[in-house]
XYZ file of N, CA and C in Angstrom:
666
model
N 11.440 5.806 0.680
C 11.237 4.133 0.534
C 10.940 3.795 1.614
N 10.039 3.167 1.864
C 9.799 2.262 3.290
C 9.230 0.645 3.061
N 9.573 -0.032 3.771
C 8.672 -1.262 4.060
C 8.308 -1.902 5.188
N 6.752 -2.448 5.068
C 6.531 -3.038 5.956
C 7.073 -4.324 6.592
N 7.323 -4.537 7.540
C 7.908 -5.950 7.924
C 7.237 -6.975 8.249
N 5.997 -6.622 8.293
C 4.778 -7.511 8.814
C 3.527 -7.641 7.990
N 2.979 -8.558 8.192
C 1.427 -8.635 7.416
C 0.447 -7.933 8.282
N 0.231 -6.442 7.553
C -0.581 -5.237 8.313
C -2.021 -6.171 8.762
N -2.355 -6.923 7.815
C -3.765 -7.589 8.231
C -3.691 -8.327 9.527
N -2.450 -8.487 10.308
C -2.311 -9.258 11.259
C -2.032 -8.343 12.236
N -1.708 -7.208 12.604
C -2.017 -5.770 13.314
C -3.088 -5.809 14.001
N -2.887 -5.139 15.220
C -3.840 -5.054 16.445
C -4.522 -3.740 15.829
N -3.785 -2.969 15.406
C -4.063 -1.565 15.213
C -2.868 -0.739 14.123
N -3.003 0.691 13.897
C -2.814 1.478 13.282
C -1.311 1.583 13.971
N -1.061 1.382 15.274
C 0.066 2.086 16.088
C 1.136 1.124 15.911
N 0.481 -0.577 15.838
C 1.551 -1.411 15.382
C 2.061 -1.435 13.950
N 1.266 -0.950 13.203
C 1.869 -0.767 11.832
C 2.950 0.361 11.795
N 2.843 1.779 12.501
C 4.137 2.575 12.672
C 4.980 2.270 13.413
N 4.966 1.282 14.022
C 6.010 0.825 15.037
C 6.982 -0.255 14.484
N 6.465 -1.098 13.371
C 6.886 -1.867 12.700
C 7.433 -1.727 11.304
N 7.226 -0.170 10.868
C 7.458 0.099 9.754
C 9.022 0.052 9.645
N 10.185 -0.358 8.534
C 11.177 -0.393 8.520
C 11.934 0.296 7.179
N 13.329 0.618 7.174
C 13.666 1.080 5.705
C 14.425 0.078 5.107
N 14.781 0.465 3.857
C 15.603 -1.052 3.056
C 16.717 -1.511 3.658
N 17.282 -0.821 4.869
C 18.421 -1.536 5.385
C 18.001 -2.573 7.021
N 16.792 -2.083 7.029
C 15.872 -3.006 8.152
C 16.151 -2.435 9.452
N 16.172 -1.125 9.378
C 16.359 -0.147 10.397
C 14.885 0.717 10.629
N 14.374 0.608 12.054
C 13.279 1.228 12.146
C 12.670 2.732 11.325
N 11.397 2.818 10.757
C 11.676 4.318 10.013
C 11.084 5.301 10.767
N 10.487 4.664 11.640
C 10.119 6.327 12.693
C 10.393 6.085 13.781
N 11.123 7.322 14.297
C 11.197 7.058 16.148
C 10.091 7.598 16.988
N 10.146 7.460 18.073
C 8.606 7.725 19.160
C 8.171 9.061 18.807
N 8.790 9.861 18.673
C 8.478 11.325 18.332
C 7.616 11.537 16.993
N 8.156 10.907 16.171
C 7.417 11.008 14.777
C 6.407 10.158 14.668
N 5.964 8.814 15.445
C 4.990 8.374 16.013
C 4.022 8.714 16.194
N 4.308 9.625 17.748
C 3.665 10.236 18.526
C 2.966 11.478 17.590
N 3.690 12.176 16.894
C 3.239 13.316 15.486
C 2.121 12.880 14.759
N 2.262 11.528 14.102
C 1.336 10.943 13.443
C -0.066 10.462 14.107
N 0.290 9.745 15.386
C -1.110 9.728 15.877
C -1.983 10.722 16.247
N -1.224 11.960 16.839
C -2.007 12.891 16.923
C -2.501 13.718 15.791
N -1.961 13.842 14.652
C -2.668 14.494 13.514
C -3.809 13.305 12.932
N -4.060 11.716 13.289
C -4.979 11.063 13.160
C -6.208 11.677 13.875
N -5.656 11.583 15.290
C -7.057 12.159 16.033
C -7.446 13.271 15.926
N -6.413 14.483 15.591
C -7.145 15.602 15.493
C -7.929 15.685 14.040
N -7.624 15.049 13.107
C -8.543 15.229 11.908
C -9.555 14.299 12.046
N -9.577 13.027 13.180
C -10.821 12.139 13.485
C -11.507 13.165 13.847
N -11.271 14.070 14.968
C -12.534 15.096 15.464
C -12.652 16.489 14.816
N -11.709 16.982 14.394
C -12.112 18.300 13.924
C -12.811 18.564 12.565
N -12.201 17.250 11.653
C -12.881 17.579 10.297
C -14.432 17.138 10.003
N -14.902 15.976 11.076
C -16.097 15.420 10.802
C -16.937 16.691 11.292
N -16.369 17.192 12.797
C -17.438 18.169 13.217
C -17.486 19.562 12.541
N -16.272 20.005 11.747
C -16.556 21.110 11.042
C -17.673 20.769 9.915
N -17.780 19.718 9.309
C -18.574 19.109 8.129
C -19.968 19.393 8.791
N -20.205 18.813 9.360
C -21.346 18.414 10.364
C -22.100 20.180 10.626
N -21.043 20.891 11.589
C -21.324 22.587 11.453
C -21.656 23.312 10.365
N -21.589 22.981 9.404
C -21.893 23.438 8.011
C -23.094 23.093 7.453
N -23.217 21.328 7.723
C -24.464 20.858 7.014
C -25.791 21.651 8.243
N -25.683 21.589 9.693
C -26.533 22.313 10.200
C -27.038 23.592 9.661
N -25.562 24.327 9.752
C -25.941 25.618 9.082
C -26.882 25.899 7.971
N -26.525 25.181 6.947
C -27.352 25.405 5.912
C -28.763 24.685 5.836
N -28.816 23.647 6.880
C -30.276 23.065 6.932
C -30.979 24.101 7.689
N -30.456 24.782 8.844
C -31.348 26.006 9.524
C -31.705 27.214 8.696
N -31.299 27.174 7.318
C -31.832 28.363 6.267
C -32.616 28.019 5.669
N -32.709 26.288 5.372
C -33.672 25.483 4.405
C -34.410 24.470 5.617
N -35.154 24.873 6.526
C -36.150 23.927 6.942
C -36.608 22.514 6.290
N -37.022 22.644 4.859
C -37.614 21.747 4.605
C -36.569 20.684 4.466
N -34.836 20.950 3.843
C -34.147 19.944 3.810
C -34.084 19.315 5.109
N -33.871 20.066 6.343
C -33.571 19.132 7.574
C -34.928 18.157 7.872
N -35.952 18.639 7.831
C -37.136 17.728 7.480
C -37.008 16.449 6.842
N -36.822 16.568 5.732
C -36.353 15.323 4.619
C -35.371 14.418 5.376
N -34.175 14.991 6.009
C -33.274 14.338 6.445
C -33.575 13.689 7.750
N -34.738 14.043 8.380
C -35.264 13.757 9.701
C -36.202 12.285 9.073
N -37.342 12.826 8.211
C -38.127 11.655 7.841
C -37.443 10.236 7.366
N -36.003 10.586 6.483
C -35.616 9.347 6.322
C -35.123 8.586 7.294
N -34.689 9.279 8.545
C -34.208 8.651 9.623
C -35.045 8.229 10.285
N -36.226 8.371 10.364
C -37.733 7.966 10.982
C -38.043 7.111 10.413
N -38.086 6.690 8.944
C -37.849 5.680 8.219
C -37.176 4.534 8.178
N -35.859 4.898 8.043
C -34.632 4.005 8.017
C -34.493 3.077 9.583
N -34.500 4.139 10.461
C -33.800 3.776 11.913
C -35.181 3.708 12.686
N -35.997 4.708 12.990
C -37.241 4.719 13.633
C -36.952 5.596 14.803
N -37.737 5.588 15.640
C -37.472 6.292 16.402
C -37.138 6.061 18.200
N -36.988 4.854 18.064
C -36.702 4.140 19.478
C -35.652 3.569 19.727
N -34.653 3.870 18.838
C -33.071 3.546 18.688
C -32.245 4.732 18.211
N -31.063 4.446 18.325
C -29.976 5.592 17.648
C -29.309 4.810 16.317
N -28.907 5.715 15.417
C -28.625 5.237 14.083
C -27.315 4.362 14.456
N -27.096 3.462 13.488
C -26.064 2.726 13.295
C -25.397 2.601 12.457
N -23.801 2.164 12.463
C -22.946 2.078 11.173
C -23.668 1.282 10.300
N -24.634 0.138 10.512
C -25.200 -0.750 9.489
C -26.453 0.125 9.037
N -26.977 1.058 9.223
C -27.841 2.048 8.787
C -27.472 2.567 7.597
N -26.222 3.153 7.696
C -25.470 4.087 6.821
C -26.080 4.172 5.126
N -25.821 2.591 4.809
C -25.934 2.493 3.217
C -27.020 3.030 2.981
N -28.179 3.104 3.719
C -29.798 3.345 3.051
C -30.044 5.060 3.910
N -29.062 5.585 4.047
C -29.175 6.887 4.631
C -28.797 8.022 3.503
N -29.335 7.751 2.253
C -28.790 8.580 1.019
C -28.992 9.804 1.235
N -29.926 10.117 1.580
C -30.322 11.813 1.732
C -29.339 12.717 2.826
N -29.223 11.739 3.996
C -28.226 12.148 5.141
C -27.253 12.714 4.629
N -26.311 11.621 3.560
C -24.962 11.691 3.676
C -24.801 12.843 2.289
N -26.071 12.814 1.420
C -25.959 14.026 0.307
C -26.029 15.146 0.958
N -26.414 15.324 2.001
C -26.435 16.586 2.853
C -25.028 16.996 3.138
N -24.364 16.165 3.601
C -22.694 15.783 4.193
C -21.817 15.990 2.856
N -22.216 15.372 1.924
C -21.476 15.654 0.215
C -21.516 17.189 -0.239
N -22.949 17.789 -0.132
C -23.102 19.105 -0.498
C -22.503 20.080 0.245
N -22.131 19.769 2.081
C -21.786 20.589 2.612
C -19.972 20.687 2.233
N -19.638 19.382 2.044
C -18.169 19.393 1.317
C -17.927 19.934 -0.026
N -19.147 19.741 -0.865
C -18.709 20.674 -1.972
C -18.677 22.201 -1.809
N -19.694 22.519 -0.759
C -19.804 23.980 -0.820
C -18.672 24.567 0.131
N -18.341 23.970 1.102
C -17.690 24.243 2.293
C -16.274 23.265 2.626
N -15.464 23.282 2.191
C -14.595 22.315 2.186
C -13.500 22.702 3.139
N -13.310 21.480 4.205
C -12.575 22.015 5.234
C -10.827 22.559 5.073
N -10.721 22.191 4.020
C -9.207 22.748 3.320
C -9.354 23.108 2.013
N -8.918 24.544 1.859
C -9.053 25.161 0.567
C -8.388 24.591 -0.425
N -7.099 23.945 -0.459
C -6.368 23.058 -1.648
C -6.234 21.580 -0.854
N -5.888 20.953 -1.559
C -5.182 19.875 -1.471
C -3.944 19.261 -1.145
N -3.803 18.284 -0.906
C -2.226 18.346 -0.172
C -1.684 18.363 -1.693
N -0.192 19.077 -1.370
C 0.387 19.563 -2.751
C 1.159 18.331 -3.112
N 1.218 17.978 -4.662
C 1.719 17.114 -5.155
C 3.022 17.596 -5.895
N 3.980 16.655 -6.894
C 4.931 17.259 -7.622
C 4.718 16.098 -8.901
N 5.079 16.806 -9.850
C 5.047 16.002 -11.425
C 6.260 15.486 -11.484
N 5.923 14.025 -11.518
C 7.435 13.589 -11.770
C 7.887 13.452 -13.336
N 6.734 13.759 -13.922
C 7.099 13.710 -15.624
C 6.168 14.583 -16.505
N 6.513 15.023 -17.293
C 5.585 15.969 -18.042
C 4.467 15.242 -18.253
N 3.495 16.223 -18.073
C 2.023 15.389 -18.060
C 1.229 16.287 -18.838
N 0.051 15.829 -19.853
C -0.761 16.442 -19.967
C -2.061 16.067 -19.352
N -3.151 16.799 -18.548
C -4.340 16.517 -17.561
C -5.550 16.987 -18.785
N -6.487 16.115 -18.950
C -7.587 16.538 -19.289
C -7.723 16.831 -21.064
N -6.536 16.573 -21.663
C -6.275 16.964 -22.909
C -5.932 18.655 -23.131
N -5.810 18.799 -22.129
C -5.684 20.495 -22.179
C -4.636 21.325 -21.396
N -4.430 20.718 -20.564
C -3.598 21.168 -19.214
C -2.002 20.766 -19.420
N -1.045 21.392 -19.699
C 0.174 20.632 -19.964
C 1.052 21.212 -18.552
N 1.609 20.162 -17.800
C 2.160 20.204 -16.423
C 3.806 19.664 -16.218
N 4.479 20.826 -16.418
C 5.865 20.538 -16.606
C 6.660 19.621 -15.482
N 7.639 18.772 -15.742
C 7.769 17.887 -14.724
C 8.556 18.727 -13.778
N 8.529 18.375 -12.334
C 8.945 19.030 -11.379
C 8.143 19.830 -10.995
N 6.721 20.164 -11.241
C 5.978 21.180 -11.365
C 5.243 20.394 -9.904
N 5.120 21.535 -8.887
C 4.247 21.531 -7.660
C 2.437 21.818 -7.801
N 1.869 21.062 -7.600
C 0.825 20.866 -8.053
C -0.273 21.370 -6.867
N -1.097 22.515 -6.940
C -2.144 22.429 -5.762
C -3.494 22.601 -6.614
N -4.343 21.503 -6.254
C -6.022 21.709 -6.501
C -6.891 22.589 -5.765
N -7.740 23.469 -6.201
C -8.773 24.367 -5.339
C -9.722 23.314 -5.109
N -10.135 22.851 -4.015
C -11.579 22.428 -3.615
C -12.601 23.192 -3.822
N -12.095 24.698 -3.349
C -13.096 25.738 -3.463
C -13.711 25.642 -4.770
N -12.498 26.050 -5.500
C -12.556 26.321 -7.091
C -13.712 24.832 -8.147
N -13.295 23.789 -7.575
C -13.916 22.866 -7.936
C -15.261 22.233 -7.694
N -15.209 22.814 -6.412
C -16.694 22.535 -5.979
C -17.977 23.725 -6.505
N -17.168 25.028 -6.640
C -18.316 25.895 -6.973
C -17.950 26.398 -8.602
N -17.693 25.343 -9.509
C -17.277 25.523 -10.682
C -18.653 25.758 -11.584
N -18.900 26.867 -11.810
C -20.322 26.928 -12.692
C -20.333 26.172 -13.697
N -19.472 25.511 -14.087
C -19.581 24.845 -15.837
C -19.713 23.400 -15.201
N -19.760 23.112 -14.413
C -19.714 21.789 -13.828
C -21.171 21.998 -12.843
N -21.301 22.689 -11.738
C -22.525 22.383 -10.938
C -23.347 23.589 -11.373
N -24.614 23.154 -11.608
C -25.390 24.072 -11.631
C -25.918 24.862 -10.686
N -26.511 25.847 -10.575
C -26.349 26.885 -9.148
C -25.669 26.703 -8.496
N -24.346 26.947 -8.351
C -23.235 26.325 -7.710
C -23.211 26.899 -5.994
N -23.688 28.199 -5.982
C -23.576 28.519 -4.608
C -24.841 28.202 -3.722
N -25.931 27.785 -4.220
C -27.129 27.021 -3.661
C -26.944 25.716 -3.064
N -26.892 25.612 -1.910
C -26.896 24.217 -0.887
C -28.087 23.193 -1.278
N -28.150 22.449 -2.310
C -28.939 21.580 -2.947
C -28.673 20.138 -2.897
N -28.665 19.398 -1.900
C -28.221 17.666 -1.848
C -28.551 17.010 -2.770
N -29.750 17.226 -3.191
C -30.726 16.242 -4.118
C -29.718 16.326 -5.643
N -28.568 17.073 -5.526
C -27.765 17.318 -7.088
C -26.675 15.793 -6.768
N -26.770 15.602 -5.814
C -25.901 13.977 -5.766
C -26.336 12.831 -5.777
N -27.642 13.022 -5.956
C -28.861 11.396 -6.399
C -28.375 11.064 -7.732
N -28.071 9.997 -8.097
C -27.888 9.274 -9.592
C -27.074 9.973 -10.059
N -25.627 10.250 -9.508
C -24.019 10.596 -9.793
C -23.397 9.243 -9.388
N -23.837 8.428 -8.705
C -22.820 7.381 -8.215
C -23.598 5.767 -8.765
N -22.632 4.977 -9.027
C -23.398 3.530 -9.594
C -23.937 3.067 -8.467
N -24.976 2.136 -8.595
C -25.345 1.197 -7.561
C -26.659 2.398 -6.981
N -26.685 3.666 -7.142
C -27.622 4.082 -6.239
C -27.250 4.922 -5.280
N -25.761 4.502 -4.266
C -25.725 4.906 -3.097
C -24.976 6.248 -2.953
N -25.147 7.172 -2.358
C -24.348 8.229 -2.237
C -22.888 8.045 -1.585
N -21.717 8.418 -2.180
C -20.651 8.251 -1.801
C -19.652 9.356 -1.664
N -18.671 9.582 -0.683
C -17.989 10.815 -0.783
C -16.764 11.210 -1.552
N -16.491 9.754 -2.195
C -15.258 10.010 -3.467
C -16.225 10.511 -4.666
N -15.379 10.819 -5.255
C -15.998 11.535 -7.327
C -14.767 11.170 -7.827
N -14.854 9.917 -8.605
C -13.884 9.695 -9.396
C -13.833 10.625 -10.458
N -14.880 11.338 -10.804
C -14.884 12.141 -12.009
C -14.192 13.678 -11.557
N -13.785 13.601 -10.406
C -12.904 14.937 -10.034
C -13.833 15.973 -9.888
N -15.150 15.896 -9.896
C -15.910 17.241 -9.626
C -15.914 17.758 -8.357
N -15.316 17.073 -7.180
C -14.834 17.833 -5.996
C -13.862 16.462 -5.180
N -13.163 17.120 -4.332
C -12.168 16.343 -3.738
C -12.141 16.724 -2.270
N -13.328 15.526 -1.773
C -13.659 15.821 -0.461
C -12.427 15.003 0.222
N -11.626 13.671 0.180
C -10.990 13.270 0.699
C -9.590 13.104 -0.308
N -9.563 14.175 -1.252
C -8.447 13.673 -2.327
C -8.661 11.958 -2.955
N -7.993 11.628 -3.979
C -8.205 10.365 -4.662
C -6.724 9.797 -4.873
N -6.747 8.661 -5.196
C -5.694 7.813 -5.763
C -4.759 7.345 -4.325
N -3.853 6.750 -4.701
C -2.503 6.105 -3.690
C -2.352 7.063 -2.751
N -2.298 9.011 -3.137
C -2.276 9.261 -1.749
C -3.229 10.302 -1.776
N -4.394 9.483 -1.613
C -5.541 9.807 -1.092
C -5.663 9.923 0.488
N -6.851 10.084 1.011
C -6.759 10.406 2.594
C -6.933 8.578 2.824
N -6.374 8.107 3.739
C -6.570 6.750 4.315
C -7.749 6.616 5.080
N -8.304 7.554 5.440
C -9.555 7.152 6.590
C -10.663 7.818 5.876
N -11.116 7.502 4.350
C -12.200 8.018 3.607
C -13.289 6.966 4.586
N -13.331 6.131 4.948
C -14.310 5.335 5.517
C -14.642 5.478 6.896
N -13.644 5.929 7.800
C -13.502 6.258 9.171
C -14.104 7.518 9.356
N -13.574 8.408 8.542
C -14.238 10.052 8.272
C -15.479 10.229 8.087
N -16.049 9.502 6.499
C -17.286 9.256 6.298
C -18.320 9.095 7.170
N -18.031 7.777 7.623
C -18.734 7.137 9.227
C -18.789 7.991 9.912
N -17.870 8.460 10.715
C -17.796 9.606 11.914
C -18.807 10.194 11.733
N -18.597 11.221 10.609
C -19.587 12.484 10.028
C -20.856 12.142 9.945
N -21.487 10.746 9.032
C -22.503 11.014 8.798
C -23.484 10.204 10.205
N -22.712 9.219 11.230
C -23.478 9.180 12.482
C -23.553 10.373 13.302
N -22.531 11.043 13.340
C -22.270 12.365 14.093
C -23.601 13.192 13.646
N -24.152 13.471 12.572
C -24.987 14.416 11.910
C -26.543 13.575 12.260
N -26.304 12.159 11.930
C -27.536 11.877 12.211
C -28.321 11.589 13.571
N -27.375 11.678 14.211
C -27.541 11.571 16.137
C -28.058 12.797 16.493
N -27.565 14.012 15.965
C -27.879 14.909 16.565
C -29.234 15.641 15.849
N -29.513 15.147 14.746
C -30.765 15.491 14.146
C -31.960 14.397 14.541
N -31.385 13.306 15.408
C -32.263 12.559 16.143
C -32.584 13.158 17.742
N -31.708 13.586 17.947
C -31.474 13.554 19.443
C -32.174 15.104 19.664
N -31.859 16.676 18.845
C -32.098 17.651 19.266
C -32.985 18.100 17.972
N -34.326 18.988 18.396
C -34.663 19.797 17.867
C -34.098 21.413 17.321
N -33.782 21.556 15.963
C -32.828 22.438 15.874
C -33.803 23.654 14.994
N -33.261 25.123 15.344
C -34.447 26.432 15.017
C -32.987 27.578 14.919
N -33.522 28.399 14.200
C -32.969 29.874 14.265
C -32.917 30.460 15.492
N -32.159 31.124 16.071
C -32.439 32.142 17.135
C -33.725 32.908 16.529
N -34.670 33.413 17.624
C -35.766 34.006 17.669
C -35.532 35.488 16.901
N -36.139 36.075 15.665
C -36.311 37.029 15.307
C -34.992 37.005 14.360
N -34.378 36.123 13.893
C -33.349 35.632 12.802
C -33.780 35.129 11.551
N -33.871 36.051 10.575
C -34.064 35.516 9.222
C -33.569 34.362 8.418
N -32.072 34.481 9.042
C -31.433 33.213 8.593
C -30.018 33.329 9.178
N -29.159 32.262 8.913
C -27.735 31.980 9.468
C -26.908 32.195 8.334
N -26.331 33.280 8.711
C -25.163 33.846 8.355
C -24.045 32.937 8.504
């Protein structure tokens, strides 16, 4: 159990929040070593996970150049060819985001979600009984490639994500738990917005700035 001693919205950054965390007795919750470990984890996740996701998107696009061309055409329409994509452009880059979400589905950066412990006897989906004290692991790979949920589950097909969200904008979270890109709920990833923004801008700018092709005499990208 811990408490935040100050209004988090008045903080300058996440480091301020970590420093000001206190326990129920008013003592600092985290020492310097723990804070350094948390900050390092944030930095590694911010750099490593988006780059892995984008690498998979590009690998799949190289096998299906038509998909890459669709993403480039969307960028040309929304952003143009005279400037780099900006964060304000992202709500209109639905095809680019659909490509990323499809990579999350087919190639999750972690095979399982973070372990959870059931605090009481629970029935999930009117089918699965989970006794109190059970450690629960959900397979991201199993969810994303479940043939009962996804048609042709091993095929990279970004179009499958259109029309699945309210309002028409492609988002990376899925309230129906068909895939778990960032987990969900109070224990979900706190950096969904940051991670999705960095990933989308990284892919978009790589498509804007470079021409991508398979190596000569290479029929596909394995």
